[in-house]
JSON list of C-alpha atoms in Angstrom, two decimals:
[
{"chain": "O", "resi": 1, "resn": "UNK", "atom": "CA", "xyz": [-24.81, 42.38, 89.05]},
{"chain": "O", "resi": 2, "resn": "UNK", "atom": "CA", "xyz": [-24.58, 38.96, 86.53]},
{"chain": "O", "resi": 3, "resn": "UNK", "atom": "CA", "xyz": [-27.49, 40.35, 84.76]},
{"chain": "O", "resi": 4, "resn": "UNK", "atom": "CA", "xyz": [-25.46, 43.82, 84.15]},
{"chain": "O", "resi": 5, "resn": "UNK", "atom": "CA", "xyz": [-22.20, 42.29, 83.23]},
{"chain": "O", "resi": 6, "resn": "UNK", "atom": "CA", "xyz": [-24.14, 39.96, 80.67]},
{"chain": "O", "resi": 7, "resn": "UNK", "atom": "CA", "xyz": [-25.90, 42.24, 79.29]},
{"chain": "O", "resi": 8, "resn": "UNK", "atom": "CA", "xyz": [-22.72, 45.01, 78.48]},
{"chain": "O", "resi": 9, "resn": "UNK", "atom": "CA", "xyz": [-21.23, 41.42, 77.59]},
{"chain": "O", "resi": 10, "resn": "UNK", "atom": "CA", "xyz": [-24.16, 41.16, 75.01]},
{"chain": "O", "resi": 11, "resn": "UNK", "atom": "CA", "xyz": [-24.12, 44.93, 73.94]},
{"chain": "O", "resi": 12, "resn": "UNK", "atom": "CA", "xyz": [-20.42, 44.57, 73.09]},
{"chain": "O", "resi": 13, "resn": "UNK", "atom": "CA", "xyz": [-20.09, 41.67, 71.21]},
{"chain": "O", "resi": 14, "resn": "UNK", "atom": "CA", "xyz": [-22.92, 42.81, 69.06]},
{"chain": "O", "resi": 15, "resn": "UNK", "atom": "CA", "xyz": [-20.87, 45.74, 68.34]},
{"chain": "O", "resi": 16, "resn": "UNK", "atom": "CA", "xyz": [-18.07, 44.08, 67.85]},
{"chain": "O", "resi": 17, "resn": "UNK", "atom": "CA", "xyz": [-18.85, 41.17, 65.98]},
{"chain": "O", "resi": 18, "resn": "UNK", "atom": "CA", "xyz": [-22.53, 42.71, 64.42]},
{"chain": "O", "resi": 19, "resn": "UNK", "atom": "CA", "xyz": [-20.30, 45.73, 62.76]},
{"chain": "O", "resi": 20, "resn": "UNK", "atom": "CA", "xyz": [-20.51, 44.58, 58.84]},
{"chain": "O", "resi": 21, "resn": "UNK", "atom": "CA", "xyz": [-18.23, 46.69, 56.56]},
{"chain": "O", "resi": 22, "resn": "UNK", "atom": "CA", "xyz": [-19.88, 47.71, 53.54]},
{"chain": "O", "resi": 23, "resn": "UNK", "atom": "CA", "xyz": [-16.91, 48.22, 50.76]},
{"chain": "O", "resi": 24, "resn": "UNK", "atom": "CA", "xyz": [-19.34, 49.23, 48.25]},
{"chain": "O", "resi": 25, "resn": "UNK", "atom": "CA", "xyz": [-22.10, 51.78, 47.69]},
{"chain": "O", "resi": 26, "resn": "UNK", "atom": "CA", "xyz": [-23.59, 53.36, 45.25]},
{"chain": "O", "resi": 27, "resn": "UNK", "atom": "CA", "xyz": [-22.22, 56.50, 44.29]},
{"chain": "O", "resi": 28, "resn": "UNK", "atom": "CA", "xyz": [-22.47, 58.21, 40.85]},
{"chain": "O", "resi": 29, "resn": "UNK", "atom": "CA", "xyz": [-19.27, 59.23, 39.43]},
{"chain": "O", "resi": 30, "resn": "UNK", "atom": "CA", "xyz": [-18.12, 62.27, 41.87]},
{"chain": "O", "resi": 31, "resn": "UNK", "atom": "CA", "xyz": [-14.42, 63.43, 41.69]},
{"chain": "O", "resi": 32, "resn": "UNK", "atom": "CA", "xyz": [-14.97, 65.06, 45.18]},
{"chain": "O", "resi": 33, "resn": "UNK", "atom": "CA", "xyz": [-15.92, 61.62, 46.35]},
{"chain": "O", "resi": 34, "resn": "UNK", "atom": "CA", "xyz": [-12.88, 59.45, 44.55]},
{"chain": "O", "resi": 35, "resn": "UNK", "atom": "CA", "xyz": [-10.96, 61.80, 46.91]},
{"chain": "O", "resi": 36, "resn": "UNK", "atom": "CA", "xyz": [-12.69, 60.28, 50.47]},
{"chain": "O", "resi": 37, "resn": "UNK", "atom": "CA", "xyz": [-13.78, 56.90, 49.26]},
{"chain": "O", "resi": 38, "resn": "UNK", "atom": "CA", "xyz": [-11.15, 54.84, 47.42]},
{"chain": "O", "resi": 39, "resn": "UNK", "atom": "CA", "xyz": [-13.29, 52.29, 45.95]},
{"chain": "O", "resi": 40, "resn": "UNK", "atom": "CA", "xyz": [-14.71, 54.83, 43.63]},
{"chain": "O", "resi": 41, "resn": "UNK", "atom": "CA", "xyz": [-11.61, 54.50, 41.62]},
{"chain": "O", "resi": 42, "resn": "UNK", "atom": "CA", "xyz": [-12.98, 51.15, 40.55]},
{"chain": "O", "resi": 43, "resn": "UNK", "atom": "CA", "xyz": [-16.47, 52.41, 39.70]},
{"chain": "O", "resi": 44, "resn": "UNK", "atom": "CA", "xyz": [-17.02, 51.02, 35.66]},
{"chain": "O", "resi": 45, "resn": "UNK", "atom": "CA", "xyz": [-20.75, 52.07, 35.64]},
{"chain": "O", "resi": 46, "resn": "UNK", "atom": "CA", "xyz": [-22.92, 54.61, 37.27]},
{"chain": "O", "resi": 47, "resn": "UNK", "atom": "CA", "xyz": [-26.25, 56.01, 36.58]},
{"chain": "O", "resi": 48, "resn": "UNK", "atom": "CA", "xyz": [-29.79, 57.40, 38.28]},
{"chain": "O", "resi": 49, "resn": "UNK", "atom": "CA", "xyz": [-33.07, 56.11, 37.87]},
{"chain": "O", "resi": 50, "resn": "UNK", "atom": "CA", "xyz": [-35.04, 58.60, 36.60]},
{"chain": "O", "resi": 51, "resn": "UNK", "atom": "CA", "xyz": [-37.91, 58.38, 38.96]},
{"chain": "O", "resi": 52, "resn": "UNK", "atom": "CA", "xyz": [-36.98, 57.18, 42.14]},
{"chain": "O", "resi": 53, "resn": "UNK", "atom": "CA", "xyz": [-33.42, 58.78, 42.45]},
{"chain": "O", "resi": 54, "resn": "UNK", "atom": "CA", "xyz": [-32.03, 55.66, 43.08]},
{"chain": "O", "resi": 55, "resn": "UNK", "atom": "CA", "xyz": [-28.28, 54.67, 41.78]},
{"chain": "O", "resi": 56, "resn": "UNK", "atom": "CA", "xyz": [-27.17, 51.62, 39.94]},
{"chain": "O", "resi": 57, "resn": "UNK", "atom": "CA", "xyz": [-23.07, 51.44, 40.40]},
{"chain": "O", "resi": 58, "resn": "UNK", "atom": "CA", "xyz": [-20.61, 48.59, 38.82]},
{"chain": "O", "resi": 59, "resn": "UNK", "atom": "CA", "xyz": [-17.31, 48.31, 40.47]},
{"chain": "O", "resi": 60, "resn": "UNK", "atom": "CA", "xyz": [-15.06, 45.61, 38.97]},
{"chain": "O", "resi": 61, "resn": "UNK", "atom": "CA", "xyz": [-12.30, 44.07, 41.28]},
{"chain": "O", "resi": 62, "resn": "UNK", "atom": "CA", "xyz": [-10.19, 41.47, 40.25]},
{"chain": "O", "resi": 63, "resn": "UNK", "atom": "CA", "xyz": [-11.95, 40.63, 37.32]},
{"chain": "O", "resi": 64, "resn": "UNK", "atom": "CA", "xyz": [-15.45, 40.61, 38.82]},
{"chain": "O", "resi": 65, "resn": "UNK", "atom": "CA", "xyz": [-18.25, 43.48, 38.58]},
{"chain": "O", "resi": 66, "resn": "UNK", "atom": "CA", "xyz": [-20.06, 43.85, 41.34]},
{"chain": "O", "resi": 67, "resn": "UNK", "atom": "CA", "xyz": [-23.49, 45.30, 41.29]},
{"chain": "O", "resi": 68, "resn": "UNK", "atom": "CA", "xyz": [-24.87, 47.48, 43.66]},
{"chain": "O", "resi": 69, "resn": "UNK", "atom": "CA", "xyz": [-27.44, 49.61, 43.82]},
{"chain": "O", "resi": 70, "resn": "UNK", "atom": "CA", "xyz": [-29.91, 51.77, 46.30]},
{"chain": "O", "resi": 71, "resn": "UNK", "atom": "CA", "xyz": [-29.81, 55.58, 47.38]},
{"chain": "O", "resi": 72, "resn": "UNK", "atom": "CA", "xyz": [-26.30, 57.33, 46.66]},
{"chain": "O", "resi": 73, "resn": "UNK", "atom": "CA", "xyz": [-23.83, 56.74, 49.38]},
{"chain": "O", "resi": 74, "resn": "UNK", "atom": "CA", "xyz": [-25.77, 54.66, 51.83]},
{"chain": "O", "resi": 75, "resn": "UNK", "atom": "CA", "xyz": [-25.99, 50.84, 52.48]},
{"chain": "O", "resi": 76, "resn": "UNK", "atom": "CA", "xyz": [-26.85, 49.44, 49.65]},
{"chain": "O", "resi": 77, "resn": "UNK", "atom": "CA", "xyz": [-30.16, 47.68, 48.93]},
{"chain": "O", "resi": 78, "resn": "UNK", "atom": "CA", "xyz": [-28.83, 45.14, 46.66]},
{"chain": "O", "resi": 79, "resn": "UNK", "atom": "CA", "xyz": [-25.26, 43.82, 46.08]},
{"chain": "O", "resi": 80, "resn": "UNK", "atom": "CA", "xyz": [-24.38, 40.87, 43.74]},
{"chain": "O", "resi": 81, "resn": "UNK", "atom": "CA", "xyz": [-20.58, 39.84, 43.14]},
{"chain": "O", "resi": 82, "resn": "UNK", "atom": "CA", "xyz": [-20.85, 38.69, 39.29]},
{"chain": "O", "resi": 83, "resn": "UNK", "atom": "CA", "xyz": [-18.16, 36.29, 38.61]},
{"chain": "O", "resi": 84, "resn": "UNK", "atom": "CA", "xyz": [-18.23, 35.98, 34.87]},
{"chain": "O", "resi": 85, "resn": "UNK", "atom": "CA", "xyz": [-19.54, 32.59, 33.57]},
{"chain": "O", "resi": 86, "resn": "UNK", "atom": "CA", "xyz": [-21.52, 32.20, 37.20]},
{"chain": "O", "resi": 87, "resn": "UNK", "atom": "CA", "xyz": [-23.81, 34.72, 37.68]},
{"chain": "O", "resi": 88, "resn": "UNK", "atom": "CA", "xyz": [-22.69, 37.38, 35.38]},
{"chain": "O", "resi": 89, "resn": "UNK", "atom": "CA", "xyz": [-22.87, 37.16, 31.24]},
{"chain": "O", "resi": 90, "resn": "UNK", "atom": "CA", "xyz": [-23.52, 39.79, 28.53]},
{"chain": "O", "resi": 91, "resn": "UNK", "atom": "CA", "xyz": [-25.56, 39.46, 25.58]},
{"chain": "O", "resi": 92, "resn": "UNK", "atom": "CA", "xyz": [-26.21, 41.04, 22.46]},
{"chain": "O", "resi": 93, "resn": "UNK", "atom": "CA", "xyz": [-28.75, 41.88, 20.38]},
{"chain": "O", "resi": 94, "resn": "UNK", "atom": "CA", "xyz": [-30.98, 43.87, 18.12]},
{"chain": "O", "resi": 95, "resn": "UNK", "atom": "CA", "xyz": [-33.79, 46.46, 17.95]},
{"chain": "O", "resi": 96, "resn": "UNK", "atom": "CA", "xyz": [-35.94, 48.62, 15.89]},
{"chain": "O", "resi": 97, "resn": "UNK", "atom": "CA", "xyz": [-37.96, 51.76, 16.91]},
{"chain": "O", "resi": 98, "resn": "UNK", "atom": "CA", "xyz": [-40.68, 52.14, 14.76]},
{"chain": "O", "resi": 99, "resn": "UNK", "atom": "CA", "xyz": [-40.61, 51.48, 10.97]},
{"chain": "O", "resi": 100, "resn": "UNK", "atom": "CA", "xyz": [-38.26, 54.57, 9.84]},
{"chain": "O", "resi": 101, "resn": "UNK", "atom": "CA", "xyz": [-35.46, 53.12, 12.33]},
{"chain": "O", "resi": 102, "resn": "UNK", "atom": "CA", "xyz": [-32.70, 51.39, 11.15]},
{"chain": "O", "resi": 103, "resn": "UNK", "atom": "CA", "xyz": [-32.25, 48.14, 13.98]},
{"chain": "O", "resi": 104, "resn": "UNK", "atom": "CA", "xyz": [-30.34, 49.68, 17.15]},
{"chain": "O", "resi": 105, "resn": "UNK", "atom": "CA", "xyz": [-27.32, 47.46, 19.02]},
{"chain": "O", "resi": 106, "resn": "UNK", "atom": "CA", "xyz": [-28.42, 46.62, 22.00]},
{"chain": "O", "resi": 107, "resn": "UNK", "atom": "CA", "xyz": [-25.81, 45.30, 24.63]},
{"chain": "O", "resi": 108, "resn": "UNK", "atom": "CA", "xyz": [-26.76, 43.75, 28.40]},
{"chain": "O", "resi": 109, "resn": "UNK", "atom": "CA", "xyz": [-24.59, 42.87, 31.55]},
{"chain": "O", "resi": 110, "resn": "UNK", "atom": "CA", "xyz": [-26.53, 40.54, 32.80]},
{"chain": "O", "resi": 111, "resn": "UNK", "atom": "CA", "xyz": [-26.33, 39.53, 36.92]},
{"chain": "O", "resi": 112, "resn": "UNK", "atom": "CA", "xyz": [-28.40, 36.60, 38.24]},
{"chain": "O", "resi": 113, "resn": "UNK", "atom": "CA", "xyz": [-28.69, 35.83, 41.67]},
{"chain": "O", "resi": 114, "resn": "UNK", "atom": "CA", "xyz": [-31.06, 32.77, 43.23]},
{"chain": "O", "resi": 115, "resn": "UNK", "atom": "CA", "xyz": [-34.33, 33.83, 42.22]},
{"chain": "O", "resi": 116, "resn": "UNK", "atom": "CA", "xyz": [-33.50, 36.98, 40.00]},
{"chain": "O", "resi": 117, "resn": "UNK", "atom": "CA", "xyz": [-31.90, 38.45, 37.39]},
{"chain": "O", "resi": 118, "resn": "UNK", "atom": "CA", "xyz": [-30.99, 41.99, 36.48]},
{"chain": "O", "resi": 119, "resn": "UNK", "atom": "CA", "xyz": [-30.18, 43.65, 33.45]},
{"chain": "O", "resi": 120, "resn": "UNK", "atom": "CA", "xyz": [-28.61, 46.71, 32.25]},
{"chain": "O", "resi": 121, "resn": "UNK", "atom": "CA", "xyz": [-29.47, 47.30, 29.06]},
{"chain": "O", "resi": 122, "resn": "UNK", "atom": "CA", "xyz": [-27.72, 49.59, 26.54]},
{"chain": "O", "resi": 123, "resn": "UNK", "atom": "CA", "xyz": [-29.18, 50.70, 23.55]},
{"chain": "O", "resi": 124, "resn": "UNK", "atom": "CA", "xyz": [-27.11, 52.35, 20.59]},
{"chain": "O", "resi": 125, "resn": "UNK", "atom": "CA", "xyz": [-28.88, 54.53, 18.48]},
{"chain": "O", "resi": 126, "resn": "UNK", "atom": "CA", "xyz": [-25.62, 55.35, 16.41]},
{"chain": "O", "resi": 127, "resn": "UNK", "atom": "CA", "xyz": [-26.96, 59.46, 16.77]},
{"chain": "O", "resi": 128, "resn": "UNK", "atom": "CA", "xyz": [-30.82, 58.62, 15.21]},
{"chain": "O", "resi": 129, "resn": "UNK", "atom": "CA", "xyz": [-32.00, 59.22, 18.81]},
{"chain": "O", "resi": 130, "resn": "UNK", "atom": "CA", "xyz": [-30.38, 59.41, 22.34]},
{"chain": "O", "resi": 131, "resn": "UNK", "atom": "CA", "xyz": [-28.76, 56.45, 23.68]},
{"chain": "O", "resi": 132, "resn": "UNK", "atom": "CA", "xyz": [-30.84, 54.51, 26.29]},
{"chain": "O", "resi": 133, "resn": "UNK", "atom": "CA", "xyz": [-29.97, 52.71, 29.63]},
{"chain": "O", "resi": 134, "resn": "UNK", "atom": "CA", "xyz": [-32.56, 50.55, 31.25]},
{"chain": "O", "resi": 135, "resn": "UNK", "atom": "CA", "xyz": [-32.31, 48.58, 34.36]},
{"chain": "O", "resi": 136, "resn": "UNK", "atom": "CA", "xyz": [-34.83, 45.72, 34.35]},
{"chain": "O", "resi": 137, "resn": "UNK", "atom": "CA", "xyz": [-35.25, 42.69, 36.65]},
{"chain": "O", "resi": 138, "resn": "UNK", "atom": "CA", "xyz": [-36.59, 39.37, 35.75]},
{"chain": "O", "resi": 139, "resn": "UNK", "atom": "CA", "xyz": [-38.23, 36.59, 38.24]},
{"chain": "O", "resi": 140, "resn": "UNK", "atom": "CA", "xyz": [-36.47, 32.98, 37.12]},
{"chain": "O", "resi": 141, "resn": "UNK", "atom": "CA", "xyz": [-39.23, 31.60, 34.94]},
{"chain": "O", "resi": 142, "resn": "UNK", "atom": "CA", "xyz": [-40.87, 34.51, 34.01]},
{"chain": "O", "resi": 143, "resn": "UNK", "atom": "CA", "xyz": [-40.29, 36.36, 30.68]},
{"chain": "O", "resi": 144, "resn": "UNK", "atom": "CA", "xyz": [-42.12, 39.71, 31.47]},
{"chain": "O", "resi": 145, "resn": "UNK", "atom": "CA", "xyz": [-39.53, 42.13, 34.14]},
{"chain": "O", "resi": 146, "resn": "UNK", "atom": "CA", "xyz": [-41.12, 42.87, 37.63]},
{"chain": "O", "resi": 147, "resn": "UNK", "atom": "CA", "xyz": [-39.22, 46.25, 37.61]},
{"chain": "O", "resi": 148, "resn": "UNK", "atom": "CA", "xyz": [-38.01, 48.34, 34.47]},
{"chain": "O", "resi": 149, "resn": "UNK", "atom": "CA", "xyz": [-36.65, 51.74, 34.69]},
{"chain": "O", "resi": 150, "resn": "UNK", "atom": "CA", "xyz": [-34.59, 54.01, 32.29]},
{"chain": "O", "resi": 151, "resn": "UNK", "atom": "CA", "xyz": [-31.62, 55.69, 33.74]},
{"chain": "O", "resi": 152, "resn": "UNK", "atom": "CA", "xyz": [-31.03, 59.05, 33.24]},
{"chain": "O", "resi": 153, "resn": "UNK", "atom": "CA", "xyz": [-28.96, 59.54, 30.56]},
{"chain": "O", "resi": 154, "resn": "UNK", "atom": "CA", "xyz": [-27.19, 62.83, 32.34]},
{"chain": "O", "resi": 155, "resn": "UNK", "atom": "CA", "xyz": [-26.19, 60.87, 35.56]},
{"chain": "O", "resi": 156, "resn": "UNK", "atom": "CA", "xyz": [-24.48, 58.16, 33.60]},
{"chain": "O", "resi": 157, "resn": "UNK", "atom": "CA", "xyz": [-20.61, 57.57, 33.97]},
{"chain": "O", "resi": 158, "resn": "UNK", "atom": "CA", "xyz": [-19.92, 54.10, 31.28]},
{"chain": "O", "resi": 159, "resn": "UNK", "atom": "CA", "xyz": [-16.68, 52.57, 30.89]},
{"chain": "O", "resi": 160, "resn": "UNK", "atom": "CA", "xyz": [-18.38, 49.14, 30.26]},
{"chain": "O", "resi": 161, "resn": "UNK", "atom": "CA", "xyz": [-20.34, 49.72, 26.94]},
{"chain": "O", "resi": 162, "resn": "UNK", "atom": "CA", "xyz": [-19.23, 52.94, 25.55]},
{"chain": "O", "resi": 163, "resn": "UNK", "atom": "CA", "xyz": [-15.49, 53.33, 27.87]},
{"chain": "O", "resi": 164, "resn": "UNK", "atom": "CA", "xyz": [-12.27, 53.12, 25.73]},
{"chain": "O", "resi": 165, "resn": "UNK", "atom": "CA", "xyz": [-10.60, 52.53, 29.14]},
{"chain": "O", "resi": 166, "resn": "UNK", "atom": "CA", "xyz": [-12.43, 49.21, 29.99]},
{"chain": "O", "resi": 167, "resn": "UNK", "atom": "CA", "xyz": [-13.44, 48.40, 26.39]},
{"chain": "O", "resi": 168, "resn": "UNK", "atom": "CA", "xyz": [-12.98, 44.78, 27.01]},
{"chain": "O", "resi": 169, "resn": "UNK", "atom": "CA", "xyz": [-14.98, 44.28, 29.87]},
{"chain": "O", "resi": 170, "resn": "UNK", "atom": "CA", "xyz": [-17.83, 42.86, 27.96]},
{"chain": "O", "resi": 171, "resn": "UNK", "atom": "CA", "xyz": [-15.72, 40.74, 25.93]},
{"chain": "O", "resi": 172, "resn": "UNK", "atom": "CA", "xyz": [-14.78, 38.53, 28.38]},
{"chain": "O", "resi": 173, "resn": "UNK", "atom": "CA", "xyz": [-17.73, 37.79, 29.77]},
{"chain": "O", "resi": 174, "resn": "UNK", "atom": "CA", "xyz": [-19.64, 34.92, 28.37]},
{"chain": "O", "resi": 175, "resn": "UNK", "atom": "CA", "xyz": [-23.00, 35.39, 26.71]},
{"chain": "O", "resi": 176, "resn": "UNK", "atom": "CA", "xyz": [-26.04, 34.11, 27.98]},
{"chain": "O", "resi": 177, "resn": "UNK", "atom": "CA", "xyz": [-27.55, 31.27, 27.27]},
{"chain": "O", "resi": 178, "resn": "UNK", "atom": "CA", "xyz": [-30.91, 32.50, 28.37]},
{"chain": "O", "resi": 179, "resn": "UNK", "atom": "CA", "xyz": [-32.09, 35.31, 26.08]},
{"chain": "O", "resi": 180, "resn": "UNK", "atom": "CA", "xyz": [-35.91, 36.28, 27.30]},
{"chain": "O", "resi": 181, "resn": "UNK", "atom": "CA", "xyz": [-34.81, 39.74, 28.30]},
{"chain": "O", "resi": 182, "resn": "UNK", "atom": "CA", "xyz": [-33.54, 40.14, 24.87]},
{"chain": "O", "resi": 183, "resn": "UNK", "atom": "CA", "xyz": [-36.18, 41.87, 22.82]},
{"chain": "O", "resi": 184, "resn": "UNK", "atom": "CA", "xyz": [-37.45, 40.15, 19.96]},
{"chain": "O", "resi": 185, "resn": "UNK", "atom": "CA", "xyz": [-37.87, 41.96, 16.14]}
]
């Protein structure tokens, strides 16, 4: 009877104590979904990777962005809390497609955690070609990313580099001093 009392004993307190609340998924930017789940209405950035399906979603709270990303409306795979100055920075930069290009703006948001960092990329083509978001991640030390995907570009909700709303955002974020994700001309 001791064993059976410890072990609902067990049992509960694992589902009491075990039970993690996960604020933040990654949704795209649904209006039906704003409706159910409230932290939508502090989604900045969505978009879908255009091979795997998977969703990259910035939610800013309290002046942090936090990062998650994974399949749409399910625990997340990865979730970074970029304080700005810590473990979040932006960075400009430059780049040219081909030689009858003019040089593109390029902007990142940049999250680092212990042993990685990721980047969302932005690339401005001012209307020569489409506009380009690409989520890369970098292993510290290393200057080539272990994962690079483009986003496709008719999934994407962005308030961070082309938003009026949040216009800002990337303002007050401090650059990075590291630039090997930044392509070179």
């Amino acid at each position: 009877m001791k064993k059976i009392i410890i072990f609902l004993l067990l049992v509960l307190s694992i589902c009491v104590f075990g039970k993690t609340e996960v604020r933040y998924k990654p949704y795209l930017n649904l209006k039906s979904e704003a409706n159910r789940n409230p932290n939508i209405k502090s989604l900045v950035f969505s978009g879908q990777m255009e091979e795997n399906g998977k969703v990259v979603s910035i939610y800013k709270e309290n002046g942090d962005l936090i990062y998650v990303y994974g399949v749409e409306g399910e625990k997340p795979e990865i979730t970074i809390v970029g304080v700005s100055g810590k473990n979040l920075f932006s960075n400009y930069g430059k780049w040219a497609i081909g030689e009858n290009y003019d040089k593109i703006k390029a902007n990142f948001l940049v999250f680092k955690n212990a042993n990685y960092t990721y980047v969302l990329s932005f690339y401005d083509a001012k209307g020569k070609i489409a506009n380009r978001y690409i989520l890369e991640v970098y292993k510290r030390g290393e200057c080539c990313p272990i994962f690079s995907k483009d986003l496709d570009n008719f999934t994407i909700y962005d308030e961070i580099f082309t938003g009026t709303a949040n216009k800002d955002i990337l303002n007050k974020i401090p650059e990075d001093s590291d630039e090997s994700y930044v392509p070179q001309i």
